[in-house]
Amino acid sequence: MARPQNNRAWLLVLPVVALVAFSALIPVMTVVNYSVQDTFGNNQFFWNGTAWFQELLDPSTDLGGRFFDALWRTLLFSGLCLLIEIPLGIAVALTLPRQGWGVAVSLVVLALPLLIPWNVVGTIWQVFGRGDIGLLGAGLQAVGINYNYAQNAFDAWATVVAMDVWHWTSLVVLLCYAGLRAIPDAYYQAARIDGAGAWAIFRAIQLPKMQRVLTIAVLLRFMDSFMIYTEPFVVTGGGPGNATTFLSIDLVKIALGQFDLGKAAAMSIVYNLIILTVCWIFFATTTRGQSEAAQ
C-alpha cells in the first residue's frame, strides 16, 4: 500500500519560486521587447519586428559578420579551456593525498583562486603580464621572448587562456577529487588482487566513477568560459584589435558603447539560446551514454 504524500510543504517554497520567477521574468520581457524595436533616443521606440534577428543571423551584414566572428572566437576560447582544464584537473586530483594533514592543506590551497573576484583576477594578470613590472612579462623579456599581450594577438590569447586555466582548474580538481573519494576501497582491493596497474585502475574504475562529476565540470566550465567578460576585458579590453573580443564583450560594446539596444537585445537572446542548446545537447548525450553503459 502506497504511503500518502503530503504536498503542503511546497507551499513554503512557493514564495521563493515566485520571487525568483518575478525577478527573472521582468528582465527577459524587457530584452524581448527591445529586440523587436528600434530607438533614436529620448526613450522613444519604434516597431522593428524580426529585422534585428534577420540581420544578426546573416553573415553578409555588418552585424551578422561581427556576431559570427565573436562567436567563433568565444567557441575557440571555451574549447581551449576545456581541453586544458579537464585533463589537468583530473591529473591533479589523482595526485592529491587521500588522508592525513595534507588533505586539508591541499584543498585550501586549491580553493584560493576560486575565492578571488573576477575583476581582481583580471587586474592581477594585467600587472603580471606587463613587460616593465610584471613577473611574467619581465621574465619572458629577460630570456629574449618578445611578449606583449597588448600588441600581439597570440600573446593576448595565451594570456587570457592561461588566466582562465589558473582561475578555474581548481574547480575541476575539487569536483574530480570528490568523485574519487566516493569510490569504495573494495574496488581498489579487487583491482590489486587481479594485479591491475595504475592505468588499468584509472581506466576501469576511477574514470567511469568520475563521469557524473566530469559532466558537471564540463557543463559549468563551458557556461562560465562561454560567458566570460570581466577577466579578458580588464586584461586586454578585447584587443589587440578584435583578437579577444568575445561575444560578451561585443555585446556590451553594442549595448553601452553604441547604445544600439535593439541589436544588443537580439544578440543577447541568441547568445542565451546558444548556451542553453549546447548545454542541453551535451547533458542529454552524456546522460544517455551513462545509462546505456549502466545497462
PDB file of N, CA and C in Angstrom, residues 176-210:
ATOM      1  N   CYS A 176      36.546  16.476  -9.260  1.00  0.00           N
ATOM      2  CA  CYS A 176      37.117  15.147  -9.521  1.00  0.00           C
ATOM      3  C   CYS A 176      37.581  14.489  -8.229  1.00  0.00           C
ATOM      4  N   TYR A 177      38.137  15.273  -7.328  1.00  0.00           N
ATOM      5  CA  TYR A 177      38.589  14.713  -6.049  1.00  0.00           C
ATOM      6  C   TYR A 177      37.410  14.176  -5.241  1.00  0.00           C
ATOM      7  N   ALA A 178      36.290  14.897  -5.283  1.00  0.00           N
ATOM      8  CA  ALA A 178      35.093  14.404  -4.599  1.00  0.00           C
ATOM      9  C   ALA A 178      34.612  13.099  -5.215  1.00  0.00           C
ATOM     10  N   GLY A 179      34.684  12.991  -6.540  1.00  0.00           N
ATOM     11  CA  GLY A 179      34.302  11.746  -7.195  1.00  0.00           C
ATOM     12  C   GLY A 179      35.227  10.599  -6.838  1.00  0.00           C
ATOM     13  N   LEU A 180      36.510  10.877  -6.736  1.00  0.00           N
ATOM     14  CA  LEU A 180      37.468   9.834  -6.376  1.00  0.00           C
ATOM     15  C   LEU A 180      37.275   9.370  -4.936  1.00  0.00           C
ATOM     16  N   ARG A 181      36.977  10.314  -4.035  1.00  0.00           N
ATOM     17  CA  ARG A 181      36.786   9.937  -2.636  1.00  0.00           C
ATOM     18  C   ARG A 181      35.524   9.102  -2.433  1.00  0.00           C
ATOM     19  N   ALA A 182      34.590   9.185  -3.369  1.00  0.00           N
ATOM     20  CA  ALA A 182      33.345   8.421  -3.245  1.00  0.00           C
ATOM     21  C   ALA A 182      33.493   6.973  -3.700  1.00  0.00           C
ATOM     22  N   ILE A 183      34.644   6.618  -4.273  1.00  0.00           N
ATOM     23  CA  ILE A 183      34.851   5.242  -4.729  1.00  0.00           C
ATOM     24  C   ILE A 183      35.176   4.353  -3.532  1.00  0.00           C
ATOM     25  N   PRO A 184      34.446   3.289  -3.308  1.00  0.00           N
ATOM     26  CA  PRO A 184      34.732   2.403  -2.163  1.00  0.00           C
ATOM     27  C   PRO A 184      36.101   1.734  -2.299  1.00  0.00           C
ATOM     28  N   ASP A 185      36.734   1.473  -1.167  1.00  0.00           N
ATOM     29  CA  ASP A 185      38.045   0.823  -1.166  1.00  0.00           C
ATOM     30  C   ASP A 185      37.976  -0.603  -1.707  1.00  0.00           C
ATOM     31  N   ALA A 186      36.800  -1.197  -1.685  1.00  0.00           N
ATOM     32  CA  ALA A 186      36.672  -2.571  -2.175  1.00  0.00           C
ATOM     33  C   ALA A 186      37.040  -2.676  -3.653  1.00  0.00           C
ATOM     34  N   TYR A 187      36.783  -1.624  -4.414  1.00  0.00           N
ATOM     35  CA  TYR A 187      37.140  -1.646  -5.835  1.00  0.00           C
ATOM     36  C   TYR A 187      38.659  -1.717  -6.001  1.00  0.00           C
ATOM     37  N   TYR A 188      39.375  -0.926  -5.220  1.00  0.00           N
ATOM     38  CA  TYR A 188      40.835  -0.924  -5.313  1.00  0.00           C
ATOM     39  C   TYR A 188      41.426  -2.247  -4.815  1.00  0.00           C
ATOM     40  N   GLN A 189      40.825  -2.811  -3.783  1.00  0.00           N
ATOM     41  CA  GLN A 189      41.311  -4.091  -3.271  1.00  0.00           C
ATOM     42  C   GLN A 189      41.133  -5.193  -4.310  1.00  0.00           C
ATOM     43  N   ALA A 190      39.983  -5.194  -4.979  1.00  0.00           N
ATOM     44  CA  ALA A 190      39.760  -6.196  -6.021  1.00  0.00           C
ATOM     45  C   ALA A 190      40.732  -6.007  -7.182  1.00  0.00           C
ATOM     46  N   ALA A 191      41.023  -4.742  -7.520  1.00  0.00           N
ATOM     47  CA  ALA A 191      41.961  -4.476  -8.614  1.00  0.00           C
ATOM     48  C   ALA A 191      43.368  -4.937  -8.259  1.00  0.00           C
ATOM     49  N   ARG A 192      43.779  -4.719  -7.011  1.00  0.00           N
ATOM     50  CA  ARG A 192      45.114  -5.165  -6.595  1.00  0.00           C
ATOM     51  C   ARG A 192      45.216  -6.687  -6.590  1.00  0.00           C
ATOM     52  N   ILE A 193      44.126  -7.347  -6.210  1.00  0.00           N
ATOM     53  CA  ILE A 193      44.133  -8.817  -6.241  1.00  0.00           C
ATOM     54  C   ILE A 193      44.300  -9.328  -7.668  1.00  0.00           C
ATOM     55  N   ASP A 194      43.658  -8.637  -8.611  1.00  0.00           N
ATOM     56  CA  ASP A 194      43.763  -9.028 -10.021  1.00  0.00           C
ATOM     57  C   ASP A 194      45.070  -8.590 -10.664  1.00  0.00           C
ATOM     58  N   GLY A 195      45.881  -7.839  -9.932  1.00  0.00           N
ATOM     59  CA  GLY A 195      47.162  -7.404 -10.467  1.00  0.00           C
ATOM     60  C   GLY A 195      47.061  -6.233 -11.421  1.00  0.00           C
ATOM     61  N   ALA A 196      46.024  -5.420 -11.299  1.00  0.00           N
ATOM     62  CA  ALA A 196      45.836  -4.284 -12.203  1.00  0.00           C
ATOM     63  C   ALA A 196      46.827  -3.177 -11.861  1.00  0.00           C
ATOM     64  N   GLY A 197      47.346  -2.541 -12.908  1.00  0.00           N
ATOM     65  CA  GLY A 197      48.256  -1.427 -12.718  1.00  0.00           C
ATOM     66  C   GLY A 197      47.516  -0.111 -12.558  1.00  0.00           C
ATOM     67  N   ALA A 198      48.287   0.995 -12.450  1.00  0.00           N
ATOM     68  CA  ALA A 198      47.688   2.311 -12.217  1.00  0.00           C
ATOM     69  C   ALA A 198      46.811   2.732 -13.390  1.00  0.00           C
ATOM     70  N   TRP A 199      47.291   2.479 -14.612  1.00  0.00           N
ATOM     71  CA  TRP A 199      46.496   2.867 -15.789  1.00  0.00           C
ATOM     72  C   TRP A 199      45.220   2.049 -15.889  1.00  0.00           C
ATOM     73  N   ALA A 200      45.295   0.768 -15.602  1.00  0.00           N
ATOM     74  CA  ALA A 200      44.103  -0.079 -15.661  1.00  0.00           C
ATOM     75  C   ALA A 200      43.084   0.336 -14.600  1.00  0.00           C
ATOM     76  N   ILE A 201      43.571   0.692 -13.400  1.00  0.00           N
ATOM     77  CA  ILE A 201      42.664   1.155 -12.347  1.00  0.00           C
ATOM     78  C   ILE A 201      41.976   2.452 -12.759  1.00  0.00           C
ATOM     79  N   PHE A 202      42.751   3.346 -13.351  1.00  0.00           N
ATOM     80  CA  PHE A 202      42.170   4.618 -13.782  1.00  0.00           C
ATOM     81  C   PHE A 202      41.130   4.400 -14.883  1.00  0.00           C
ATOM     82  N   ARG A 203      41.450   3.568 -15.852  1.00  0.00           N
ATOM     83  CA  ARG A 203      40.549   3.373 -16.992  1.00  0.00           C
ATOM     84  C   ARG A 203      39.295   2.578 -16.620  1.00  0.00           C
ATOM     85  N   ALA A 204      39.431   1.602 -15.738  1.00  0.00           N
ATOM     86  CA  ALA A 204      38.305   0.718 -15.435  1.00  0.00           C
ATOM     87  C   ALA A 204      37.513   1.123 -14.197  1.00  0.00           C
ATOM     88  N   ILE A 205      38.147   1.863 -13.280  1.00  0.00           N
ATOM     89  CA  ILE A 205      37.464   2.187 -12.021  1.00  0.00           C
ATOM     90  C   ILE A 205      37.279   3.687 -11.850  1.00  0.00           C
ATOM     91  N   GLN A 206      38.379   4.419 -11.853  1.00  0.00           N
ATOM     92  CA  GLN A 206      38.315   5.830 -11.488  1.00  0.00           C
ATOM     93  C   GLN A 206      37.583   6.681 -12.525  1.00  0.00           C
ATOM     94  N   LEU A 207      37.945   6.531 -13.783  1.00  0.00           N
ATOM     95  CA  LEU A 207      37.309   7.360 -14.811  1.00  0.00           C
ATOM     96  C   LEU A 207      35.811   7.098 -14.926  1.00  0.00           C
ATOM     97  N   PRO A 208      35.349   5.826 -14.960  1.00  0.00           N
ATOM     98  CA  PRO A 208      33.887   5.619 -15.002  1.00  0.00           C
ATOM     99  C   PRO A 208      33.164   6.189 -13.790  1.00  0.00           C
ATOM    100  N   LYS A 209      33.794   6.100 -12.609  1.00  0.00           N
ATOM    101  CA  LYS A 209      33.142   6.605 -11.408  1.00  0.00           C
ATOM    102  C   LYS A 209      33.133   8.132 -11.356  1.00  0.00           C
ATOM    103  N   MET A 210      33.972   8.778 -12.178  1.00  0.00           N
ATOM    104  CA  MET A 210      34.015  10.240 -12.209  1.00  0.00           C
ATOM    105  C   MET A 210      33.159  10.825 -13.321  1.00  0.00           C
TER     106      MET A 210
END
